[in-house]
């Protein structure tokens, strides 16, 4: 007997007392919880996103479309970033004012190569106000998962209000499970040493979010 | 000795040592109280918490009751998305599958993100025996691994170590595993974290094989979910060419939408955050992004035996948030090591004896490692009635009865050497109301037990007098409960 049959056989024998539910699944679960928490205008939702991002120690900036290239240039220069990684479909104007060496993420680029860059600039798929979360889904303006992971500084542009939702349920509805997804809420952190929160263990130690719109 | 500690043959010996280790006690107390207060605030932000908790319970309950259906569906979805699914009936089989998969890649080292399932099966040791070195990459797991130690908490496994000890471990041990600790390393948490970052980065960047567990697996889409804080999970899930995930069969949920419940309850209940820093979701493999080979090893290892127990099966609903550890007065005093398993605290007390059976002294004693105060049930985000299962398992230890072991029906004899415990059980029943009442799902006991005397009457007193039991808590449990909870739970 294969292990598959053995395990499934054990499961079925273990459940001999159960009368299977054959109706719709949603009926068995019942979802009495809220689709979102509280009532907010669109502006207030963006405000809440900014607050919650900052509460988990992301650095939040806001700007209009025309100001973005200068803001990006300023932020990169401020950190002294020389090499900047860019996903293949980053809107060209985002880095147009920055005096940096642009590094593309090629298939043959080793992780060691990515480790040499100073910053990465990406877009995002959706941002969640209630939790202060940005989600990347590997679209062309976000690139492979590794590019937002290895560099120490991640600059992420969120288009507001279009990419902002209030709640986790609303975010899942917008996302495509077939894509690799990374949910990011603040810079990487640990509380493993006497519960002192320390920012930045393995992921980017600095997360900057630009709310564009 | 407090009468709330009913009958603990093996657990108390270990607990006794813990109670006399001042570092451990101070760390545990600080940890559990800190997390508890933060958690209450994070939970209070959601006014629909009871509804989320109920939905979580129902999703898990339904899934467990139709587990065969969802496992088959999961297998189809993962396979369709480019993954390969393996089934392992027990620890040995799972270890063999993983070792063979690693050998096929030609590699002799792997990076690992913390996974309770792989700890449960002793994967690192099994790989070691095959000449494969497994590097733990969670900061806490690294501390534990370098210190040749065992984890003591689900969420903060090195909570029994203070910063000075961690610095010493890093200084003396890191060199033997790779990049040594920086010269002049101090004991500030930021410097220690930096030392770990540097030490592990060289391993991540060259890693060809990653090994993980998963918090959730979605049957309808084949998506796996890993929830973490440090980014070591993302490293292990993203950079290697080959990814092997070892996951207990109980981690499946039916639909993508179900994640909206657990991604709200787990972070808040676990780390007391609105959301944990990183959550990774992947469905099979993606061309040109991340591992190009993905293996999922579905692990039984006692889970189907647990499923066969109509009262005990609810333990499989656990999402490993560790909230029950942090409210448990026994855990706070005894520490995680006393539970003799990777699953400490109240959940360990009901899970280990079911996964492993109650043949060993430690496993037979675990159902007694509780005061039955009910705090674990009140905080559990999937409403597992831990006291109900504890009482049920005590009865099984004491009276024996039918059970399933390794898929076979067996008749358990009353445990040998438990005559004293039988006496204690009788006394406990007298004192704490009838187990049958608990079994019927009423929560009477958690209210009345606080009113009962702290020493067992009759045979129980004689029994407790002959045993080495943990020192009397500085603050009587009843008083602590009233002070910190006012008799009510913060999450309600
Ligand atoms: S039993 Fe409940 S409270 Fe305890 S770890 Fe599991 S889910 Fe959390």
mmCIF file with all atom_site columns, N, CA, C and O in Angstrom, chain B residues 110-115 117-119 122-124 127 134-138 141 145 204 209-213 232-233 236:
data_model
loop_
_atom_site.group_PDB
_atom_site.id
_atom_site.type_symbol
_atom_site.label_atom_id
_atom_site.label_alt_id
_atom_site.label_comp_id
_atom_site.label_asym_id
_atom_site.label_entity_id
_atom_site.label_seq_id
_atom_site.pdbx_PDB_ins_code
_atom_site.Cartn_x
_atom_site.Cartn_y
_atom_site.Cartn_z
_atom_site.occupancy
_atom_site.B_iso_or_equiv
_atom_site.pdbx_formal_charge
_atom_site.auth_seq_id
_atom_site.auth_comp_id
_atom_site.auth_asym_id
_atom_site.auth_atom_id
_atom_site.pdbx_PDB_model_num
ATOM 1   N N  . UNK B 1 110 ? 21.454 22.638 3.809  1.00 0.00 ? 110 UNK B N  1
ATOM 2   C CA . UNK B 1 110 ? 20.151 23.243 3.530  1.00 0.00 ? 110 UNK B CA 1
ATOM 3   C C  . UNK B 1 110 ? 19.928 24.377 4.525  1.00 0.00 ? 110 UNK B C  1
ATOM 4   O O  . UNK B 1 110 ? 20.461 24.350 5.634  1.00 0.00 ? 110 UNK B O  1
ATOM 5   N N  . UNK B 1 111 ? 19.153 25.392 4.094  1.00 0.00 ? 111 UNK B N  1
ATOM 6   C CA . UNK B 1 111 ? 18.735 26.419 5.044  1.00 0.00 ? 111 UNK B CA 1
ATOM 7   C C  . UNK B 1 111 ? 17.278 26.151 5.428  1.00 0.00 ? 111 UNK B C  1
ATOM 8   O O  . UNK B 1 111 ? 16.472 25.743 4.600  1.00 0.00 ? 111 UNK B O  1
ATOM 9   N N  . UNK B 1 112 ? 16.991 26.393 6.698  1.00 0.00 ? 112 UNK B N  1
ATOM 10  C CA . UNK B 1 112 ? 15.653 26.065 7.205  1.00 0.00 ? 112 UNK B CA 1
ATOM 11  C C  . UNK B 1 112 ? 14.998 27.271 7.841  1.00 0.00 ? 112 UNK B C  1
ATOM 12  O O  . UNK B 1 112 ? 15.627 28.003 8.594  1.00 0.00 ? 112 UNK B O  1
ATOM 13  N N  . UNK B 1 113 ? 13.730 27.440 7.551  1.00 0.00 ? 113 UNK B N  1
ATOM 14  C CA . UNK B 1 113 ? 12.948 28.407 8.320  1.00 0.00 ? 113 UNK B CA 1
ATOM 15  C C  . UNK B 1 113 ? 12.180 27.614 9.366  1.00 0.00 ? 113 UNK B C  1
ATOM 16  O O  . UNK B 1 113 ? 11.723 26.509 9.113  1.00 0.00 ? 113 UNK B O  1
ATOM 17  N N  . UNK B 1 114 ? 12.082 28.209 10.533 1.00 0.00 ? 114 UNK B N  1
ATOM 18  C CA . UNK B 1 114 ? 11.475 27.548 11.685 1.00 0.00 ? 114 UNK B CA 1
ATOM 19  C C  . UNK B 1 114 ? 10.191 26.803 11.316 1.00 0.00 ? 114 UNK B C  1
ATOM 20  O O  . UNK B 1 114 ? 9.304  27.350 10.673 1.00 0.00 ? 114 UNK B O  1
ATOM 21  N N  . UNK B 1 115 ? 10.131 25.566 11.720 1.00 0.00 ? 115 UNK B N  1
ATOM 22  C CA . UNK B 1 115 ? 8.939  24.784 11.450 1.00 0.00 ? 115 UNK B CA 1
ATOM 23  C C  . UNK B 1 115 ? 8.775  23.781 12.570 1.00 0.00 ? 115 UNK B C  1
ATOM 24  O O  . UNK B 1 115 ? 9.695  23.029 12.890 1.00 0.00 ? 115 UNK B O  1
ATOM 25  N N  . UNK B 1 117 ? 6.770  21.286 12.664 1.00 0.00 ? 117 UNK B N  1
ATOM 26  C CA . UNK B 1 117 ? 6.630  19.917 12.164 1.00 0.00 ? 117 UNK B CA 1
ATOM 27  C C  . UNK B 1 117 ? 8.000  19.256 11.978 1.00 0.00 ? 117 UNK B C  1
ATOM 28  O O  . UNK B 1 117 ? 8.190  18.085 12.318 1.00 0.00 ? 117 UNK B O  1
ATOM 29  N N  . UNK B 1 118 ? 8.969  20.018 11.459 1.00 0.00 ? 118 UNK B N  1
ATOM 30  C CA . UNK B 1 118 ? 10.281 19.394 11.250 1.00 0.00 ? 118 UNK B CA 1
ATOM 31  C C  . UNK B 1 118 ? 11.009 19.183 12.574 1.00 0.00 ? 118 UNK B C  1
ATOM 32  O O  . UNK B 1 118 ? 11.826 18.282 12.700 1.00 0.00 ? 118 UNK B O  1
ATOM 33  N N  . UNK B 1 119 ? 10.715 20.008 13.556 1.00 0.00 ? 119 UNK B N  1
ATOM 34  C CA . UNK B 1 119 ? 11.269 19.743 14.898 1.00 0.00 ? 119 UNK B CA 1
ATOM 35  C C  . UNK B 1 119 ? 10.645 18.490 15.489 1.00 0.00 ? 119 UNK B C  1
ATOM 36  O O  . UNK B 1 119 ? 11.306 17.670 16.109 1.00 0.00 ? 119 UNK B O  1
ATOM 37  N N  . UNK B 1 122 ? 12.255 15.490 14.170 1.00 0.00 ? 122 UNK B N  1
ATOM 38  C CA . UNK B 1 122 ? 13.710 15.408 14.344 1.00 0.00 ? 122 UNK B CA 1
ATOM 39  C C  . UNK B 1 122 ? 14.437 15.415 13.018 1.00 0.00 ? 122 UNK B C  1
ATOM 40  O O  . UNK B 1 122 ? 15.410 14.683 12.816 1.00 0.00 ? 122 UNK B O  1
ATOM 41  N N  . UNK B 1 123 ? 13.989 16.282 12.105 1.00 0.00 ? 123 UNK B N  1
ATOM 42  C CA . UNK B 1 123 ? 14.558 16.281 10.758 1.00 0.00 ? 123 UNK B CA 1
ATOM 43  C C  . UNK B 1 123 ? 16.047 16.636 10.748 1.00 0.00 ? 123 UNK B C  1
ATOM 44  O O  . UNK B 1 123 ? 16.832 16.004 10.033 1.00 0.00 ? 123 UNK B O  1
ATOM 45  N N  . UNK B 1 124 ? 16.437 17.645 11.542 1.00 0.00 ? 124 UNK B N  1
ATOM 46  C CA . UNK B 1 124 ? 17.845 18.057 11.513 1.00 0.00 ? 124 UNK B CA 1
ATOM 47  C C  . UNK B 1 124 ? 18.773 16.902 11.862 1.00 0.00 ? 124 UNK B C  1
ATOM 48  O O  . UNK B 1 124 ? 19.802 16.701 11.222 1.00 0.00 ? 124 UNK B O  1
ATOM 49  N N  . UNK B 1 127 ? 18.890 14.372 9.031  1.00 0.00 ? 127 UNK B N  1
ATOM 50  C CA . UNK B 1 127 ? 19.708 14.841 7.917  1.00 0.00 ? 127 UNK B CA 1
ATOM 51  C C  . UNK B 1 127 ? 21.190 14.745 8.268  1.00 0.00 ? 127 UNK B C  1
ATOM 52  O O  . UNK B 1 127 ? 22.014 14.332 7.449  1.00 0.00 ? 127 UNK B O  1
ATOM 53  N N  . UNK B 1 134 ? 21.822 21.007 8.308  1.00 0.00 ? 134 UNK B N  1
ATOM 54  C CA . UNK B 1 134 ? 20.655 21.887 8.228  1.00 0.00 ? 134 UNK B CA 1
ATOM 55  C C  . UNK B 1 134 ? 20.914 23.112 9.083  1.00 0.00 ? 134 UNK B C  1
ATOM 56  O O  . UNK B 1 134 ? 21.180 22.989 10.273 1.00 0.00 ? 134 UNK B O  1
ATOM 57  N N  . UNK B 1 135 ? 20.846 24.297 8.475  1.00 0.00 ? 135 UNK B N  1
ATOM 58  C CA . UNK B 1 135 ? 21.068 25.533 9.221  1.00 0.00 ? 135 UNK B CA 1
ATOM 59  C C  . UNK B 1 135 ? 19.733 26.155 9.595  1.00 0.00 ? 135 UNK B C  1
ATOM 60  O O  . UNK B 1 135 ? 18.937 26.509 8.728  1.00 0.00 ? 135 UNK B O  1
ATOM 61  N N  . UNK B 1 136 ? 19.491 26.306 10.890 1.00 0.00 ? 136 UNK B N  1
ATOM 62  C CA . UNK B 1 136 ? 18.303 27.033 11.339 1.00 0.00 ? 136 UNK B CA 1
ATOM 63  C C  . UNK B 1 136 ? 18.555 28.516 11.127 1.00 0.00 ? 136 UNK B C  1
ATOM 64  O O  . UNK B 1 136 ? 19.656 29.004 11.383 1.00 0.00 ? 136 UNK B O  1
ATOM 65  N N  . UNK B 1 137 ? 17.534 29.255 10.698 1.00 0.00 ? 137 UNK B N  1
ATOM 66  C CA . UNK B 1 137 ? 17.781 30.647 10.340 1.00 0.00 ? 137 UNK B CA 1
ATOM 67  C C  . UNK B 1 137 ? 16.937 31.654 11.113 1.00 0.00 ? 137 UNK B C  1
ATOM 68  O O  . UNK B 1 137 ? 17.144 32.848 10.975 1.00 0.00 ? 137 UNK B O  1
ATOM 69  N N  . UNK B 1 138 ? 15.965 31.208 11.898 1.00 0.00 ? 138 UNK B N  1
ATOM 70  C CA . UNK B 1 138 ? 15.303 32.139 12.813 1.00 0.00 ? 138 UNK B CA 1
ATOM 71  C C  . UNK B 1 138 ? 16.319 32.537 13.853 1.00 0.00 ? 138 UNK B C  1
ATOM 72  O O  . UNK B 1 138 ? 17.073 31.685 14.324 1.00 0.00 ? 138 UNK B O  1
ATOM 73  N N  . UNK B 1 141 ? 15.964 30.307 16.773 1.00 0.00 ? 141 UNK B N  1
ATOM 74  C CA . UNK B 1 141 ? 16.345 28.926 16.491 1.00 0.00 ? 141 UNK B CA 1
ATOM 75  C C  . UNK B 1 141 ? 17.860 28.817 16.334 1.00 0.00 ? 141 UNK B C  1
ATOM 76  O O  . UNK B 1 141 ? 18.460 27.803 16.676 1.00 0.00 ? 141 UNK B O  1
ATOM 77  N N  . UNK B 1 145 ? 20.120 26.419 18.297 1.00 0.00 ? 145 UNK B N  1
ATOM 78  C CA . UNK B 1 145 ? 20.981 25.457 17.619 1.00 0.00 ? 145 UNK B CA 1
ATOM 79  C C  . UNK B 1 145 ? 22.444 25.639 18.027 1.00 0.00 ? 145 UNK B C  1
ATOM 80  O O  . UNK B 1 145 ? 23.131 24.669 18.335 1.00 0.00 ? 145 UNK B O  1
ATOM 81  N N  . UNK B 1 204 ? 22.414 32.141 3.288  1.00 0.00 ? 204 UNK B N  1
ATOM 82  C CA . UNK B 1 204 ? 21.258 32.372 2.413  1.00 0.00 ? 204 UNK B CA 1
ATOM 83  C C  . UNK B 1 204 ? 21.702 32.556 0.964  1.00 0.00 ? 204 UNK B C  1
ATOM 84  O O  . UNK B 1 204 ? 21.104 32.010 0.035  1.00 0.00 ? 204 UNK B O  1
ATOM 85  N N  . UNK B 1 209 ? 19.121 24.660 -1.431 1.00 0.00 ? 209 UNK B N  1
ATOM 86  C CA . UNK B 1 209 ? 17.924 23.947 -0.968 1.00 0.00 ? 209 UNK B CA 1
ATOM 87  C C  . UNK B 1 209 ? 17.389 24.631 0.281  1.00 0.00 ? 209 UNK B C  1
ATOM 88  O O  . UNK B 1 209 ? 18.127 24.895 1.229  1.00 0.00 ? 209 UNK B O  1
ATOM 89  N N  . UNK B 1 210 ? 16.089 24.922 0.268  1.00 0.00 ? 210 UNK B N  1
ATOM 90  C CA . UNK B 1 210 ? 15.429 25.478 1.444  1.00 0.00 ? 210 UNK B CA 1
ATOM 91  C C  . UNK B 1 210 ? 14.408 24.492 1.987  1.00 0.00 ? 210 UNK B C  1
ATOM 92  O O  . UNK B 1 210 ? 13.802 23.741 1.218  1.00 0.00 ? 210 UNK B O  1
ATOM 93  N N  . UNK B 1 211 ? 14.260 24.491 3.312  1.00 0.00 ? 211 UNK B N  1
ATOM 94  C CA . UNK B 1 211 ? 13.250 23.623 3.926  1.00 0.00 ? 211 UNK B CA 1
ATOM 95  C C  . UNK B 1 211 ? 12.369 24.475 4.819  1.00 0.00 ? 211 UNK B C  1
ATOM 96  O O  . UNK B 1 211 ? 12.862 25.306 5.595  1.00 0.00 ? 211 UNK B O  1
ATOM 97  N N  . UNK B 1 212 ? 11.055 24.288 4.683  1.00 0.00 ? 212 UNK B N  1
ATOM 98  C CA . UNK B 1 212 ? 10.114 25.088 5.473  1.00 0.00 ? 212 UNK B CA 1
ATOM 99  C C  . UNK B 1 212 ? 8.977  24.223 5.966  1.00 0.00 ? 212 UNK B C  1
ATOM 100 O O  . UNK B 1 212 ? 8.848  23.057 5.596  1.00 0.00 ? 212 UNK B O  1
ATOM 101 N N  . UNK B 1 213 ? 8.154  24.808 6.804  1.00 0.00 ? 213 UNK B N  1
ATOM 102 C CA . UNK B 1 213 ? 6.835  24.258 7.090  1.00 0.00 ? 213 UNK B CA 1
ATOM 103 C C  . UNK B 1 213 ? 5.844  25.156 6.391  1.00 0.00 ? 213 UNK B C  1
ATOM 104 O O  . UNK B 1 213 ? 6.176  25.763 5.366  1.00 0.00 ? 213 UNK B O  1
ATOM 105 N N  . UNK B 1 232 ? 13.965 35.788 7.290  1.00 0.00 ? 232 UNK B N  1
ATOM 106 C CA . UNK B 1 232 ? 14.677 34.544 7.000  1.00 0.00 ? 232 UNK B CA 1
ATOM 107 C C  . UNK B 1 232 ? 13.761 33.568 6.266  1.00 0.00 ? 232 UNK B C  1
ATOM 108 O O  . UNK B 1 232 ? 14.211 32.781 5.434  1.00 0.00 ? 232 UNK B O  1
ATOM 109 N N  . UNK B 1 233 ? 12.470 33.655 6.538  1.00 0.00 ? 233 UNK B N  1
ATOM 110 C CA . UNK B 1 233 ? 11.504 32.830 5.806  1.00 0.00 ? 233 UNK B CA 1
ATOM 111 C C  . UNK B 1 233 ? 11.531 33.184 4.336  1.00 0.00 ? 233 UNK B C  1
ATOM 112 O O  . UNK B 1 233 ? 11.662 32.326 3.459  1.00 0.00 ? 233 UNK B O  1
ATOM 113 N N  . UNK B 1 236 ? 14.608 31.771 2.687  1.00 0.00 ? 236 UNK B N  1
ATOM 114 C CA . UNK B 1 236 ? 14.565 30.320 2.445  1.00 0.00 ? 236 UNK B CA 1
ATOM 115 C C  . UNK B 1 236 ? 13.550 29.952 1.369  1.00 0.00 ? 236 UNK B C  1
ATOM 116 O O  . UNK B 1 236 ? 13.717 28.959 0.667  1.00 0.00 ? 236 UNK B O  1
#
